[in-house]
Amino acid sequence: EDQVTQSPEALRLQEGESSSLNCSYTVSGLRGLFWYRQDPGKGPEFLFTLYSAGEEKEKERLKATLTKKESFLHITAPKPEDSATYLCAVQATGGYQKVTFGIGTKLQVIP
Amino acid sequence: DSGVTQTPKHLITATGQRVTLRCSPRSGDLSVYWYQQSLDQGLQFLIQYYNGEERAKGNILERFSAQQFPDLHSELNLSSLELGDSALYFCASSVEVAINTQYFGPGTRLTVL
């Protein structure tokens, strides 16, 4: 069964203090890995899709990277508005296009 | 704005009642997914419809059912409600080609008293 584990569960950063969130996954074959941002009480907002090991994508202060077993979401010089829960999800190859979500990392950036 | 709409935003009801949540997918998306998110828990996949037909089921209770209509909007029906059904319910849609990037609606917050 596909599994996604995110760490840490919660992270508190000072404004400007860069860090990384981890997403470890187990799938029979990876078709795609997704990152979402979720604000409290809101729907997840799509950030990135990564397809193969070695791939990197950037958006403002966020950069997502992918290896064969994990993905990292690097946050450079975060601002308070980056505070949110970041969700990782994977889609396996073959058959039904099921997407499995992790429970997320709750990020708090303090001014 | 993802382009996915959900109504109502909030719903407060009593145990034993039945409610219907509605979702309109992004223009052009044929697939609709329903998820449940309880407090401090992850997204639990409930059910998927593709172009009007049920495609996959997740952890959906027998008291819950869904359908997708010819205009592609979808409804999630929750019956014999229990306190534990209180949660955020999200709808997502996708074009569902090889890579299943899903776009989420704003959610419906259900409170069962």
PDB file of C-alpha atoms in Angstrom:
ATOM      1  CA  GLU A   1       0.000   0.000   0.000  1.00  0.00           C
ATOM      2  CA  ASP A   2       1.218   3.517  -0.845  1.00  0.00           C
ATOM      3  CA  GLN A   3       2.485   5.492   2.149  1.00  0.00           C
ATOM      4  CA  VAL A   4       3.473   9.114   2.692  1.00  0.00           C
ATOM      5  CA  THR A   5       5.215  10.295   5.866  1.00  0.00           C
ATOM      6  CA  GLN A   6       5.908  13.961   6.478  1.00  0.00           C
ATOM      7  CA  SER A   7       8.292  15.405   9.026  1.00  0.00           C
ATOM      8  CA  PRO A   8       8.434  17.311  11.193  1.00  0.00           C
ATOM      9  CA  GLU A   9       4.772  17.451  12.203  1.00  0.00           C
ATOM     10  CA  ALA A  10       5.213  21.070  13.199  1.00  0.00           C
ATOM     11  CA  LEU A  11       7.946  23.626  12.619  1.00  0.00           C
ATOM     12  CA  ARG A  12       8.389  27.061  14.090  1.00  0.00           C
ATOM     13  CA  LEU A  13      10.783  29.450  12.337  1.00  0.00           C
ATOM     14  CA  GLN A  14      11.855  33.005  12.840  1.00  0.00           C
ATOM     15  CA  GLU A  15      11.242  35.251   9.858  1.00  0.00           C
ATOM     16  CA  GLY A  16      14.200  34.859   7.505  1.00  0.00           C
ATOM     17  CA  GLU A  17      15.299  31.522   8.987  1.00  0.00           C
ATOM     18  CA  SER A  18      15.490  29.032   6.092  1.00  0.00           C
ATOM     19  CA  SER A  19      14.583  25.369   6.577  1.00  0.00           C
ATOM     20  CA  SER A  20      13.312  22.227   4.835  1.00  0.00           C
ATOM     21  CA  LEU A  21      10.264  20.014   5.158  1.00  0.00           C
ATOM     22  CA  ASN A  22      10.572  16.308   4.407  1.00  0.00           C
ATOM     23  CA  CYS A  23       8.212  13.933   2.626  1.00  0.00           C
ATOM     24  CA  SER A  24       9.172  10.247   2.571  1.00  0.00           C
ATOM     25  CA  TYR A  25       7.133   7.968   0.363  1.00  0.00           C
ATOM     26  CA  THR A  26       6.664   4.302  -0.452  1.00  0.00           C
ATOM     27  CA  VAL A  27       5.023   3.403  -3.737  1.00  0.00           C
ATOM     28  CA  SER A  28       5.442   0.554  -6.176  1.00  0.00           C
ATOM     29  CA  GLY A  29       6.296   3.077  -8.868  1.00  0.00           C
ATOM     30  CA  LEU A  30       6.043   6.859  -8.744  1.00  0.00           C
ATOM     31  CA  ARG A  31       4.053   8.677 -11.401  1.00  0.00           C
ATOM     32  CA  GLY A  32       3.993  12.019  -9.626  1.00  0.00           C
ATOM     33  CA  LEU A  33       4.584  13.737  -6.295  1.00  0.00           C
ATOM     34  CA  PHE A  34       2.551  16.782  -5.348  1.00  0.00           C
ATOM     35  CA  TRP A  35       2.980  19.584  -2.839  1.00  0.00           C
ATOM     36  CA  TYR A  36       0.047  21.617  -1.562  1.00  0.00           C
ATOM     37  CA  ARG A  37      -0.302  24.485   0.872  1.00  0.00           C
ATOM     38  CA  GLN A  38      -3.329  24.563   3.173  1.00  0.00           C
ATOM     39  CA  ASP A  39      -4.404  27.533   5.271  1.00  0.00           C
ATOM     40  CA  PRO A  40      -6.648  26.861   8.307  1.00  0.00           C
ATOM     41  CA  GLY A  41     -10.205  26.109   7.242  1.00  0.00           C
ATOM     42  CA  LYS A  42      -9.377  26.435   3.543  1.00  0.00           C
ATOM     43  CA  GLY A  43      -8.932  24.000   0.686  1.00  0.00           C
ATOM     44  CA  PRO A  44      -5.428  22.838  -0.239  1.00  0.00           C
ATOM     45  CA  GLU A  45      -3.737  25.049  -2.816  1.00  0.00           C
ATOM     46  CA  PHE A  46      -1.658  23.318  -5.461  1.00  0.00           C
ATOM     47  CA  LEU A  47       2.047  24.246  -5.465  1.00  0.00           C
ATOM     48  CA  PHE A  48       4.143  21.747  -7.447  1.00  0.00           C
ATOM     49  CA  THR A  49       4.150  18.452  -9.289  1.00  0.00           C
ATOM     50  CA  LEU A  50       7.436  16.524  -9.510  1.00  0.00           C
ATOM     51  CA  TYR A  51       7.783  13.569 -11.842  1.00  0.00           C
ATOM     52  CA  SER A  52      11.235  12.013 -11.524  1.00  0.00           C
ATOM     53  CA  ALA A  53      14.250  11.865  -9.243  1.00  0.00           C
ATOM     54  CA  GLY A  54      16.531  14.851  -9.611  1.00  0.00           C
ATOM     55  CA  GLU A  55      13.770  17.213 -10.609  1.00  0.00           C
ATOM     56  CA  GLU A  56      13.470  20.614  -8.906  1.00  0.00           C
ATOM     57  CA  LYS A  57      10.776  23.279  -9.078  1.00  0.00           C
ATOM     58  CA  GLU A  58      10.686  26.769  -7.585  1.00  0.00           C
ATOM     59  CA  LYS A  59       8.047  29.294  -6.746  1.00  0.00           C
ATOM     60  CA  GLU A  60       8.958  32.471  -4.887  1.00  0.00           C
ATOM     61  CA  ARG A  61      10.590  31.355  -1.613  1.00  0.00           C
ATOM     62  CA  LEU A  62       9.741  27.679  -2.109  1.00  0.00           C
ATOM     63  CA  LYS A  63      11.795  25.026  -3.869  1.00  0.00           C
ATOM     64  CA  ALA A  64      10.739  21.400  -4.138  1.00  0.00           C
ATOM     65  CA  THR A  65      13.194  18.597  -4.867  1.00  0.00           C
ATOM     66  CA  LEU A  66      12.718  14.882  -5.451  1.00  0.00           C
ATOM     67  CA  THR A  67      14.814  11.766  -4.897  1.00  0.00           C
ATOM     68  CA  LYS A  68      13.819   8.135  -5.308  1.00  0.00           C
ATOM     69  CA  LYS A  69      12.555   7.897  -1.744  1.00  0.00           C
ATOM     70  CA  GLU A  70      11.773  11.395  -0.560  1.00  0.00           C
ATOM     71  CA  SER A  71      11.005  14.956  -1.446  1.00  0.00           C
ATOM     72  CA  PHE A  72      12.040  18.158   0.270  1.00  0.00           C
ATOM     73  CA  LEU A  73      10.291  21.489   0.334  1.00  0.00           C
ATOM     74  CA  HIS A  74      12.933  24.119   0.989  1.00  0.00           C
ATOM     75  CA  ILE A  75      11.759  27.460   2.322  1.00  0.00           C
ATOM     76  CA  THR A  76      14.231  30.297   1.900  1.00  0.00           C
ATOM     77  CA  ALA A  77      13.982  33.396   4.098  1.00  0.00           C
ATOM     78  CA  PRO A  78      10.376  32.683   5.070  1.00  0.00           C
ATOM     79  CA  LYS A  79       7.882  35.402   5.877  1.00  0.00           C
ATOM     80  CA  PRO A  80       4.909  35.233   8.273  1.00  0.00           C
ATOM     81  CA  GLU A  81       2.562  34.819   5.301  1.00  0.00           C
ATOM     82  CA  ASP A  82       4.253  31.485   4.554  1.00  0.00           C
ATOM     83  CA  SER A  83       2.672  30.099   7.728  1.00  0.00           C
ATOM     84  CA  ALA A  84       0.413  27.208   6.695  1.00  0.00           C
ATOM     85  CA  THR A  85       0.239  23.428   6.619  1.00  0.00           C
ATOM     86  CA  TYR A  86       2.183  21.922   3.724  1.00  0.00           C
ATOM     87  CA  LEU A  87       0.840  18.659   2.337  1.00  0.00           C
ATOM     88  CA  CYS A  88       2.697  16.105   0.256  1.00  0.00           C
ATOM     89  CA  ALA A  89       0.910  13.522  -1.910  1.00  0.00           C
ATOM     90  CA  VAL A  90       1.962  10.764  -4.289  1.00  0.00           C
ATOM     91  CA  GLN A  91       0.416   9.083  -7.287  1.00  0.00           C
ATOM     92  CA  ALA A  92       1.535   5.567  -8.143  1.00  0.00           C
ATOM     93  CA  THR A  93       1.939   4.144 -11.627  1.00  0.00           C
ATOM     94  CA  GLY A  94      -0.478   1.682 -13.132  1.00  0.00           C
ATOM     95  CA  GLY A  95      -4.176   1.116 -12.718  1.00  0.00           C
ATOM     96  CA  TYR A  96      -6.368   3.616 -10.960  1.00  0.00           C
ATOM     97  CA  GLN A  97      -4.789   7.045 -10.497  1.00  0.00           C
ATOM     98  CA  LYS A  98      -5.039   7.069  -6.725  1.00  0.00           C
ATOM     99  CA  VAL A  99      -3.413   9.948  -4.876  1.00  0.00           C
ATOM    100  CA  THR A 100      -2.274   9.355  -1.282  1.00  0.00           C
ATOM    101  CA  PHE A 101      -1.806  12.344   1.025  1.00  0.00           C
ATOM    102  CA  GLY A 102       0.447  12.763   4.034  1.00  0.00           C
ATOM    103  CA  ILE A 103      -0.907  14.470   7.148  1.00  0.00           C
ATOM    104  CA  GLY A 104       1.227  17.543   6.571  1.00  0.00           C
ATOM    105  CA  THR A 105       3.763  19.775   8.275  1.00  0.00           C
ATOM    106  CA  LYS A 106       2.361  22.773  10.118  1.00  0.00           C
ATOM    107  CA  LEU A 107       4.702  25.706   9.592  1.00  0.00           C
ATOM    108  CA  GLN A 108       4.628  28.819  11.739  1.00  0.00           C
ATOM    109  CA  VAL A 109       6.844  31.778  10.825  1.00  0.00           C
ATOM    110  CA  ILE A 110       7.264  34.308  13.594  1.00  0.00           C
ATOM    111  CA  PRO A 111       7.992  37.975  12.803  1.00  0.00           C
TER     112      PRO A 111
ATOM    113  CA  ASP B   1      -9.168  30.765  -6.730  1.00  0.00           C
ATOM    114  CA  SER B   2      -8.939  27.169  -7.966  1.00  0.00           C
ATOM    115  CA  GLY B   3     -12.116  27.339 -10.041  1.00  0.00           C
ATOM    116  CA  VAL B   4     -13.786  24.621  -7.973  1.00  0.00           C
ATOM    117  CA  THR B   5     -16.883  25.770  -6.110  1.00  0.00           C
ATOM    118  CA  GLN B   6     -18.591  24.177  -3.141  1.00  0.00           C
ATOM    119  CA  THR B   7     -21.838  24.984  -1.377  1.00  0.00           C
ATOM    120  CA  PRO B   8     -22.744  25.574   1.322  1.00  0.00           C
ATOM    121  CA  LYS B   9     -19.687  26.912   3.148  1.00  0.00           C
ATOM    122  CA  HIS B  10     -21.073  25.988   6.538  1.00  0.00           C
ATOM    123  CA  LEU B  11     -23.725  23.504   7.615  1.00  0.00           C
ATOM    124  CA  ILE B  12     -24.991  22.930  11.132  1.00  0.00           C
ATOM    125  CA  THR B  13     -27.393  20.080  11.731  1.00  0.00           C
ATOM    126  CA  ALA B  14     -28.465  17.523  14.307  1.00  0.00           C
ATOM    127  CA  THR B  15     -27.655  13.863  14.757  1.00  0.00           C
ATOM    128  CA  GLY B  16     -29.776  11.559  12.641  1.00  0.00           C
ATOM    129  CA  GLN B  17     -30.323  14.130   9.918  1.00  0.00           C
ATOM    130  CA  ARG B  18     -29.385  14.015   6.243  1.00  0.00           C
ATOM    131  CA  VAL B  19     -27.499  16.695   4.305  1.00  0.00           C
ATOM    132  CA  THR B  20     -26.321  17.244   0.747  1.00  0.00           C
ATOM    133  CA  LEU B  21     -23.066  18.944  -0.198  1.00  0.00           C
ATOM    134  CA  ARG B  22     -22.592  20.288  -3.698  1.00  0.00           C
ATOM    135  CA  CYS B  23     -19.512  20.711  -5.866  1.00  0.00           C
ATOM    136  CA  SER B  24     -18.913  22.227  -9.298  1.00  0.00           C
ATOM    137  CA  PRO B  25     -15.585  21.247 -10.873  1.00  0.00           C
ATOM    138  CA  ARG B  26     -13.262  23.475 -12.872  1.00  0.00           C
ATOM    139  CA  SER B  27     -14.322  24.044 -16.433  1.00  0.00           C
ATOM    140  CA  GLY B  28     -13.145  21.108 -18.531  1.00  0.00           C
ATOM    141  CA  ASP B  29     -12.407  18.772 -15.612  1.00  0.00           C
ATOM    142  CA  LEU B  30     -14.205  15.452 -15.835  1.00  0.00           C
ATOM    143  CA  SER B  31     -13.134  13.962 -12.514  1.00  0.00           C
ATOM    144  CA  VAL B  32     -14.477  14.897  -9.106  1.00  0.00           C
ATOM    145  CA  TYR B  33     -13.086  13.659  -5.801  1.00  0.00           C
ATOM    146  CA  TRP B  34     -14.523  13.951  -2.303  1.00  0.00           C
ATOM    147  CA  TYR B  35     -12.363  14.102   0.818  1.00  0.00           C
ATOM    148  CA  GLN B  36     -13.072  14.335   4.525  1.00  0.00           C
ATOM    149  CA  GLN B  37     -10.735  16.180   6.872  1.00  0.00           C
ATOM    150  CA  SER B  38     -11.383  15.937  10.585  1.00  0.00           C
ATOM    151  CA  LEU B  39      -9.679  18.164  13.139  1.00  0.00           C
ATOM    152  CA  ASP B  40      -5.897  17.753  13.010  1.00  0.00           C
ATOM    153  CA  GLN B  41      -6.200  14.805  10.661  1.00  0.00           C
ATOM    154  CA  GLY B  42      -5.125  14.300   7.103  1.00  0.00           C
ATOM    155  CA  LEU B  43      -7.253  14.243   4.005  1.00  0.00           C
ATOM    156  CA  GLN B  44      -9.239  11.011   3.812  1.00  0.00           C
ATOM    157  CA  PHE B  45     -10.291  10.054   0.303  1.00  0.00           C
ATOM    158  CA  LEU B  46     -13.967   9.159   0.098  1.00  0.00           C
ATOM    159  CA  ILE B  47     -14.965   8.635  -3.525  1.00  0.00           C
ATOM    160  CA  GLN B  48     -14.191   9.602  -7.119  1.00  0.00           C
ATOM    161  CA  TYR B  49     -16.449  10.129 -10.108  1.00  0.00           C
ATOM    162  CA  TYR B  50     -15.332  10.424 -13.700  1.00  0.00           C
ATOM    163  CA  ASN B  51     -17.704  11.775 -16.318  1.00  0.00           C
ATOM    164  CA  GLY B  52     -20.748  10.642 -14.399  1.00  0.00           C
ATOM    165  CA  GLU B  53     -19.560   7.224 -13.321  1.00  0.00           C
ATOM    166  CA  GLU B  54     -18.125   6.059 -10.029  1.00  0.00           C
ATOM    167  CA  ARG B  55     -14.411   5.407 -10.523  1.00  0.00           C
ATOM    168  CA  ALA B  56     -13.022   4.560  -7.097  1.00  0.00           C
ATOM    169  CA  LYS B  57     -14.042   4.300  -3.471  1.00  0.00           C
ATOM    170  CA  GLY B  58     -11.962   5.058  -0.438  1.00  0.00           C
ATOM    171  CA  ASN B  59     -12.952   5.093   3.214  1.00  0.00           C
ATOM    172  CA  ILE B  60     -16.558   6.023   2.574  1.00  0.00           C
ATOM    173  CA  LEU B  61     -19.210   4.931   5.055  1.00  0.00           C
ATOM    174  CA  GLU B  62     -22.347   3.165   3.846  1.00  0.00           C
ATOM    175  CA  ARG B  63     -24.353   6.125   5.215  1.00  0.00           C
ATOM    176  CA  PHE B  64     -22.608   8.328   2.665  1.00  0.00           C
ATOM    177  CA  SER B  65     -23.247   8.347  -1.075  1.00  0.00           C
ATOM    178  CA  ALA B  66     -22.403  10.549  -4.010  1.00  0.00           C
ATOM    179  CA  GLN B  67     -23.260  11.096  -7.623  1.00  0.00           C
ATOM    180  CA  GLN B  68     -22.073  13.142 -10.580  1.00  0.00           C
ATOM    181  CA  PHE B  69     -24.615  14.676 -12.897  1.00  0.00           C
ATOM    182  CA  PRO B  70     -24.514  15.170 -16.704  1.00  0.00           C
ATOM    183  CA  ASP B  71     -23.359  18.774 -16.224  1.00  0.00           C
ATOM    184  CA  LEU B  72     -20.464  17.288 -14.174  1.00  0.00           C
ATOM    185  CA  HIS B  73     -21.408  18.830 -10.855  1.00  0.00           C
ATOM    186  CA  SER B  74     -21.391  16.395  -7.974  1.00  0.00           C
ATOM    187  CA  GLU B  75     -23.301  15.945  -4.752  1.00  0.00           C
ATOM    188  CA  LEU B  76     -22.238  14.145  -1.585  1.00  0.00           C
ATOM    189  CA  ASN B  77     -25.118  12.882   0.522  1.00  0.00           C
ATOM    190  CA  LEU B  78     -24.553  12.202   4.209  1.00  0.00           C
ATOM    191  CA  SER B  79     -27.343  10.483   6.142  1.00  0.00           C
ATOM    192  CA  SER B  80     -28.049   9.320   9.705  1.00  0.00           C
ATOM    193  CA  LEU B  81     -25.470  11.846  10.804  1.00  0.00           C
ATOM    194  CA  GLU B  82     -23.386  11.226  13.906  1.00  0.00           C
ATOM    195  CA  LEU B  83     -21.289  13.601  15.994  1.00  0.00           C
ATOM    196  CA  GLY B  84     -18.159  12.066  14.511  1.00  0.00           C
ATOM    197  CA  ASP B  85     -19.172  13.150  11.012  1.00  0.00           C
ATOM    198  CA  SER B  86     -18.357  16.750  11.926  1.00  0.00           C
ATOM    199  CA  ALA B  87     -15.513  17.700   9.624  1.00  0.00           C
ATOM    200  CA  LEU B  88     -14.433  19.697   6.616  1.00  0.00           C
ATOM    201  CA  TYR B  89     -15.530  18.115   3.357  1.00  0.00           C
ATOM    202  CA  PHE B  90     -13.521  19.008   0.286  1.00  0.00           C
ATOM    203  CA  CYS B  91     -14.214  18.458  -3.339  1.00  0.00           C
ATOM    204  CA  ALA B  92     -11.386  18.391  -5.859  1.00  0.00           C
ATOM    205  CA  SER B  93     -11.382  18.117  -9.619  1.00  0.00           C
ATOM    206  CA  SER B  94      -8.872  17.141 -12.242  1.00  0.00           C
ATOM    207  CA  VAL B  95      -8.577  16.657 -15.964  1.00  0.00           C
ATOM    208  CA  GLU B  96      -7.277  13.190 -15.078  1.00  0.00           C
ATOM    209  CA  VAL B  97      -4.799  12.585 -17.788  1.00  0.00           C
ATOM    210  CA  ALA B  98      -1.653  10.638 -16.882  1.00  0.00           C
ATOM    211  CA  ILE B  99      -0.719  12.943 -14.006  1.00  0.00           C
ATOM    212  CA  ASN B 100      -3.615  13.440 -11.627  1.00  0.00           C
ATOM    213  CA  THR B 101      -3.100  16.991 -10.378  1.00  0.00           C
ATOM    214  CA  GLN B 102      -6.133  17.808  -8.283  1.00  0.00           C
ATOM    215  CA  TYR B 103      -7.501  21.290  -7.609  1.00  0.00           C
ATOM    216  CA  PHE B 104      -9.481  21.742  -4.421  1.00  0.00           C
ATOM    217  CA  GLY B 105     -12.553  23.735  -3.586  1.00  0.00           C
ATOM    218  CA  PRO B 106     -12.917  25.879  -0.459  1.00  0.00           C
ATOM    219  CA  GLY B 107     -14.705  23.130   1.453  1.00  0.00           C
ATOM    220  CA  THR B 108     -17.917  22.724   3.427  1.00  0.00           C
ATOM    221  CA  ARG B 109     -17.641  22.749   7.198  1.00  0.00           C
ATOM    222  CA  LEU B 110     -20.197  20.347   8.652  1.00  0.00           C
ATOM    223  CA  THR B 111     -21.077  20.547  12.321  1.00  0.00           C
ATOM    224  CA  VAL B 112     -23.319  17.851  13.775  1.00  0.00           C
ATOM    225  CA  LEU B 113     -24.825  18.732  17.157  1.00  0.00           C
TER     226      LEU B 113
END
